[in-house]
GROMACS .gro file of N, CA and C in nm:
model
  213
    1UNK      N    1   0.141  -0.128  -0.004
    1UNK     CA    2  -0.047   0.030  -0.004
    1UNK      C    3   0.123   0.116  -0.047
    2UNK      N    4   0.119   0.110   0.046
    2UNK     CA    5   0.231   0.235   0.075
    2UNK      C    6   0.353   0.247  -0.090
    3UNK      N    7   0.386   0.116  -0.153
    3UNK     CA    8   0.454   0.149  -0.254
    3UNK      C    9   0.398   0.166  -0.309
    4UNK      N   10   0.241   0.179  -0.385
    4UNK     CA   11   0.190   0.286  -0.452
    4UNK      C   12   0.120   0.363  -0.430
    5UNK      N   13   0.142   0.397  -0.296
    5UNK     CA   14   0.154   0.601  -0.325
    5UNK      C   15   0.217   0.635  -0.305
    6UNK      N   16   0.375   0.586  -0.276
    6UNK     CA   17   0.499   0.666  -0.337
    6UNK      C   18   0.483   0.694  -0.454
    7UNK      N   19   0.440   0.566  -0.535
    7UNK     CA   20   0.471   0.602  -0.675
    7UNK      C   21   0.418   0.651  -0.716
    8UNK      N   22   0.271   0.690  -0.637
    8UNK     CA   23   0.161   0.795  -0.702
    8UNK      C   24   0.202   0.909  -0.734
    9UNK      N   25   0.241   0.976  -0.573
    9UNK     CA   26   0.323   1.005  -0.573
    9UNK      C   27   0.442   1.097  -0.618
   10UNK      N   28   0.545   1.020  -0.704
   10UNK     CA   29   0.642   1.028  -0.790
   10UNK      C   30   0.592   1.069  -0.902
   11UNK      N   31   0.517   0.967  -0.935
   11UNK     CA   32   0.439   1.071  -1.045
   11UNK      C   33   0.404   1.147  -1.117
   12UNK      N   34   0.323   1.223  -0.978
   12UNK     CA   35   0.299   1.336  -0.993
   12UNK      C   36   0.386   1.443  -0.978
   13UNK      N   37   0.451   1.412  -0.834
   13UNK     CA   38   0.576   1.503  -0.909
   13UNK      C   39   0.596   1.572  -1.002
   14UNK      N   40   0.733   1.414  -1.090
   14UNK     CA   41   0.725   1.472  -1.198
   14UNK      C   42   0.665   1.532  -1.277
   15UNK      N   43   0.488   1.465  -1.331
   15UNK     CA   44   0.448   1.526  -1.420
   15UNK      C   45   0.479   1.663  -1.388
   16UNK      N   46   0.373   1.755  -1.298
   16UNK     CA   47   0.411   1.850  -1.248
   16UNK      C   48   0.571   1.929  -1.251
   17UNK      N   49   0.653   1.873  -1.284
   17UNK     CA   50   0.796   1.902  -1.239
   17UNK      C   51   0.872   1.968  -1.386
   18UNK      N   52   0.801   1.791  -1.471
   18UNK     CA   53   0.777   1.848  -1.634
   18UNK      C   54   0.727   1.935  -1.668
   19UNK      N   55   0.644   1.973  -1.627
   19UNK     CA   56   0.479   2.023  -1.666
   19UNK      C   57   0.586   2.185  -1.673
   20UNK      N   58   0.598   2.225  -1.552
   20UNK     CA   59   0.722   2.310  -1.560
   20UNK      C   60   0.846   2.392  -1.612
   21UNK      N   61   0.848   2.290  -1.642
   21UNK     CA   62   1.042   2.326  -1.765
   21UNK      C   63   0.968   2.391  -1.865
   22UNK      N   64   0.864   2.259  -1.971
   22UNK     CA   65   0.800   2.198  -2.096
   22UNK      C   66   0.727   2.410  -2.085
   23UNK      N   67   0.678   2.470  -2.059
   23UNK     CA   68   0.641   2.590  -1.990
   23UNK      C   69   0.722   2.619  -2.015
   24UNK      N   70   0.909   2.674  -2.012
   24UNK     CA   71   1.019   2.772  -2.039
   24UNK      C   72   1.043   2.715  -2.148
   25UNK      N   73   1.042   2.636  -2.208
   25UNK     CA   74   1.129   2.586  -2.296
   25UNK      C   75   1.121   2.616  -2.417
   26UNK      N   76   1.004   2.711  -2.421
   26UNK     CA   77   0.851   2.690  -2.525
   26UNK      C   78   0.924   2.852  -2.518
   27UNK      N   79   0.943   2.967  -2.641
   27UNK     CA   80   0.952   3.036  -2.731
   27UNK      C   81   0.872   3.136  -2.689
   28UNK      N   82   0.901   3.232  -2.586
   28UNK     CA   83   0.778   3.289  -2.562
   28UNK      C   84   0.805   3.434  -2.641
   29UNK      N   85   0.684   3.529  -2.708
   29UNK     CA   86   0.681   3.703  -2.816
   29UNK      C   87   0.703   3.780  -2.715
   30UNK      N   88   0.834   3.847  -2.766
   30UNK     CA   89   0.831   3.951  -2.651
   30UNK      C   90   0.735   4.053  -2.662
   31UNK      N   91   0.639   4.100  -2.544
   31UNK     CA   92   0.617   4.161  -2.506
   31UNK      C   93   0.561   4.329  -2.583
   32UNK      N   94   0.487   4.390  -2.654
   32UNK     CA   95   0.510   4.457  -2.714
   32UNK      C   96   0.494   4.621  -2.645
   33UNK      N   97   0.525   4.680  -2.654
   33UNK     CA   98   0.586   4.778  -2.594
   33UNK      C   99   0.613   4.958  -2.745
   34UNK      N  100   0.526   5.010  -2.685
   34UNK     CA  101   0.567   5.109  -2.770
   34UNK      C  102   0.569   5.220  -2.709
   35UNK      N  103   0.595   5.349  -2.751
   35UNK     CA  104   0.593   5.431  -2.695
   35UNK      C  105   0.455   5.540  -2.792
   36UNK      N  106   0.453   5.706  -2.760
   36UNK     CA  107   0.292   5.824  -2.801
   36UNK      C  108   0.458   5.965  -2.871
   37UNK      N  109   0.453   5.936  -2.963
   37UNK     CA  110   0.524   6.104  -2.989
   37UNK      C  111   0.367   6.163  -3.093
   38UNK      N  112   0.401   6.284  -3.019
   38UNK     CA  113   0.338   6.443  -3.044
   38UNK      C  114   0.402   6.501  -3.120
   39UNK      N  115   0.321   6.559  -3.283
   39UNK     CA  116   0.364   6.630  -3.332
   39UNK      C  117   0.417   6.768  -3.303
   40UNK      N  118   0.349   6.831  -3.200
   40UNK     CA  119   0.381   6.925  -3.171
   40UNK      C  120   0.394   6.920  -2.986
   41UNK      N  121   0.521   6.889  -3.047
   41UNK     CA  122   0.605   6.887  -2.912
   41UNK      C  123   0.729   6.994  -2.950
   42UNK      N  124   0.852   6.984  -2.857
   42UNK     CA  125   0.916   7.069  -2.900
   42UNK      C  126   1.083   7.059  -3.016
   43UNK      N  127   1.105   6.965  -2.961
   43UNK     CA  128   1.208   6.872  -3.061
   43UNK      C  129   1.201   6.878  -3.192
   44UNK      N  130   1.065   6.833  -3.229
   44UNK     CA  131   0.990   6.833  -3.413
   44UNK      C  132   1.029   6.736  -3.430
   45UNK      N  133   1.030   6.613  -3.387
   45UNK     CA  134   1.114   6.484  -3.417
   45UNK      C  135   1.052   6.432  -3.537
   46UNK      N  136   0.961   6.470  -3.617
   46UNK     CA  137   0.907   6.404  -3.760
   46UNK      C  138   0.874   6.527  -3.888
   47UNK      N  139   1.011   6.589  -3.837
   47UNK     CA  140   0.942   6.743  -3.932
   47UNK      C  141   1.047   6.683  -4.095
   48UNK      N  142   1.157   6.569  -4.020
   48UNK     CA  143   1.268   6.572  -4.174
   48UNK      C  144   1.244   6.416  -4.114
   49UNK      N  145   1.294   6.359  -4.206
   49UNK     CA  146   1.360   6.192  -4.339
   49UNK      C  147   1.432   6.209  -4.202
   50UNK      N  148   1.575   6.276  -4.159
   50UNK     CA  149   1.640   6.254  -4.076
   50UNK      C  150   1.584   6.175  -3.888
   51UNK      N  151   1.509   6.366  -3.860
   51UNK     CA  152   1.439   6.281  -3.726
   51UNK      C  153   1.337   6.148  -3.710
   52UNK      N  154   1.271   6.186  -3.776
   52UNK     CA  155   1.255   5.998  -3.811
   52UNK      C  156   1.276   5.873  -3.803
   53UNK      N  157   1.432   5.807  -3.840
   53UNK     CA  158   1.508   5.799  -3.874
   53UNK      C  159   1.576   5.771  -3.763
   54UNK      N  160   1.556   5.877  -3.722
   54UNK     CA  161   1.709   5.889  -3.543
   54UNK      C  162   1.592   5.858  -3.434
   55UNK      N  163   1.507   5.881  -3.458
   55UNK     CA  164   1.361   5.852  -3.374
   55UNK      C  165   1.363   5.662  -3.376
   56UNK      N  166   1.355   5.585  -3.469
   56UNK     CA  167   1.330   5.499  -3.523
   56UNK      C  168   1.432   5.425  -3.446
   57UNK      N  169   1.587   5.479  -3.437
   57UNK     CA  170   1.659   5.483  -3.402
   57UNK      C  171   1.752   5.459  -3.218
   58UNK      N  172   1.672   5.538  -3.171
   58UNK     CA  173   1.594   5.567  -3.010
   58UNK      C  174   1.486   5.497  -2.968
   59UNK      N  175   1.421   5.435  -3.094
   59UNK     CA  176   1.280   5.319  -3.086
   59UNK      C  177   1.360   5.161  -3.035
   60UNK      N  178   1.467   5.191  -3.122
   60UNK     CA  179   1.480   5.045  -3.133
   60UNK      C  180   1.590   5.024  -3.067
   61UNK      N  181   1.671   5.124  -2.962
   61UNK     CA  182   1.824   5.056  -2.909
   61UNK      C  183   1.711   5.077  -2.760
   62UNK      N  184   1.573   5.123  -2.745
   62UNK     CA  185   1.589   5.044  -2.579
   62UNK      C  186   1.399   4.985  -2.666
   63UNK      N  187   1.435   4.925  -2.736
   63UNK     CA  188   1.381   4.765  -2.773
   63UNK      C  189   1.212   4.809  -2.800
   64UNK      N  190   1.147   4.857  -2.816
   64UNK     CA  191   1.067   4.982  -2.854
   64UNK      C  192   0.998   4.939  -3.003
   65UNK      N  193   0.930   4.855  -2.996
   65UNK     CA  194   0.882   4.772  -3.090
   65UNK      C  195   0.661   4.848  -3.200
   66UNK      N  196   0.655   4.914  -3.185
   66UNK     CA  197   0.570   5.033  -3.153
   66UNK      C  198   0.576   5.189  -3.138
   67UNK      N  199   0.542   5.296  -3.182
   67UNK     CA  200   0.558   5.373  -3.185
   67UNK      C  201   0.417   5.434  -3.300
   68UNK      N  202   0.320   5.481  -3.193
   68UNK     CA  203   0.226   5.543  -3.225
   68UNK      C  204   0.225   5.724  -3.240
   69UNK      N  205   0.182   5.789  -3.339
   69UNK     CA  206   0.134   5.924  -3.348
   69UNK      C  207   0.032   5.986  -3.386
   70UNK      N  208   0.084   6.046  -3.282
   70UNK     CA  209  -0.011   6.187  -3.183
   70UNK      C  210   0.004   6.278  -3.307
   71UNK      N  211  -0.141   6.318  -3.407
   71UNK     CA  212  -0.117   6.447  -3.537
   71UNK      C  213  -0.301   6.498  -3.493
   0.00000   0.00000   0.00000
């Protein structure tokens, strides 16, 4: 009787342990990060092509993958 309980306990333990590692091994998509950019700012980053390229470069550096424009 004790042996059966021990086997059942070990089986349950190993199943939960394997499920925990299975979740960690899956590749998860990065969480979306966004930034709001206004055309009414003092820096005027959207008024030239170089300004837009600079904005995109800074967002890539900060791992921001979504840019929202307020126009």
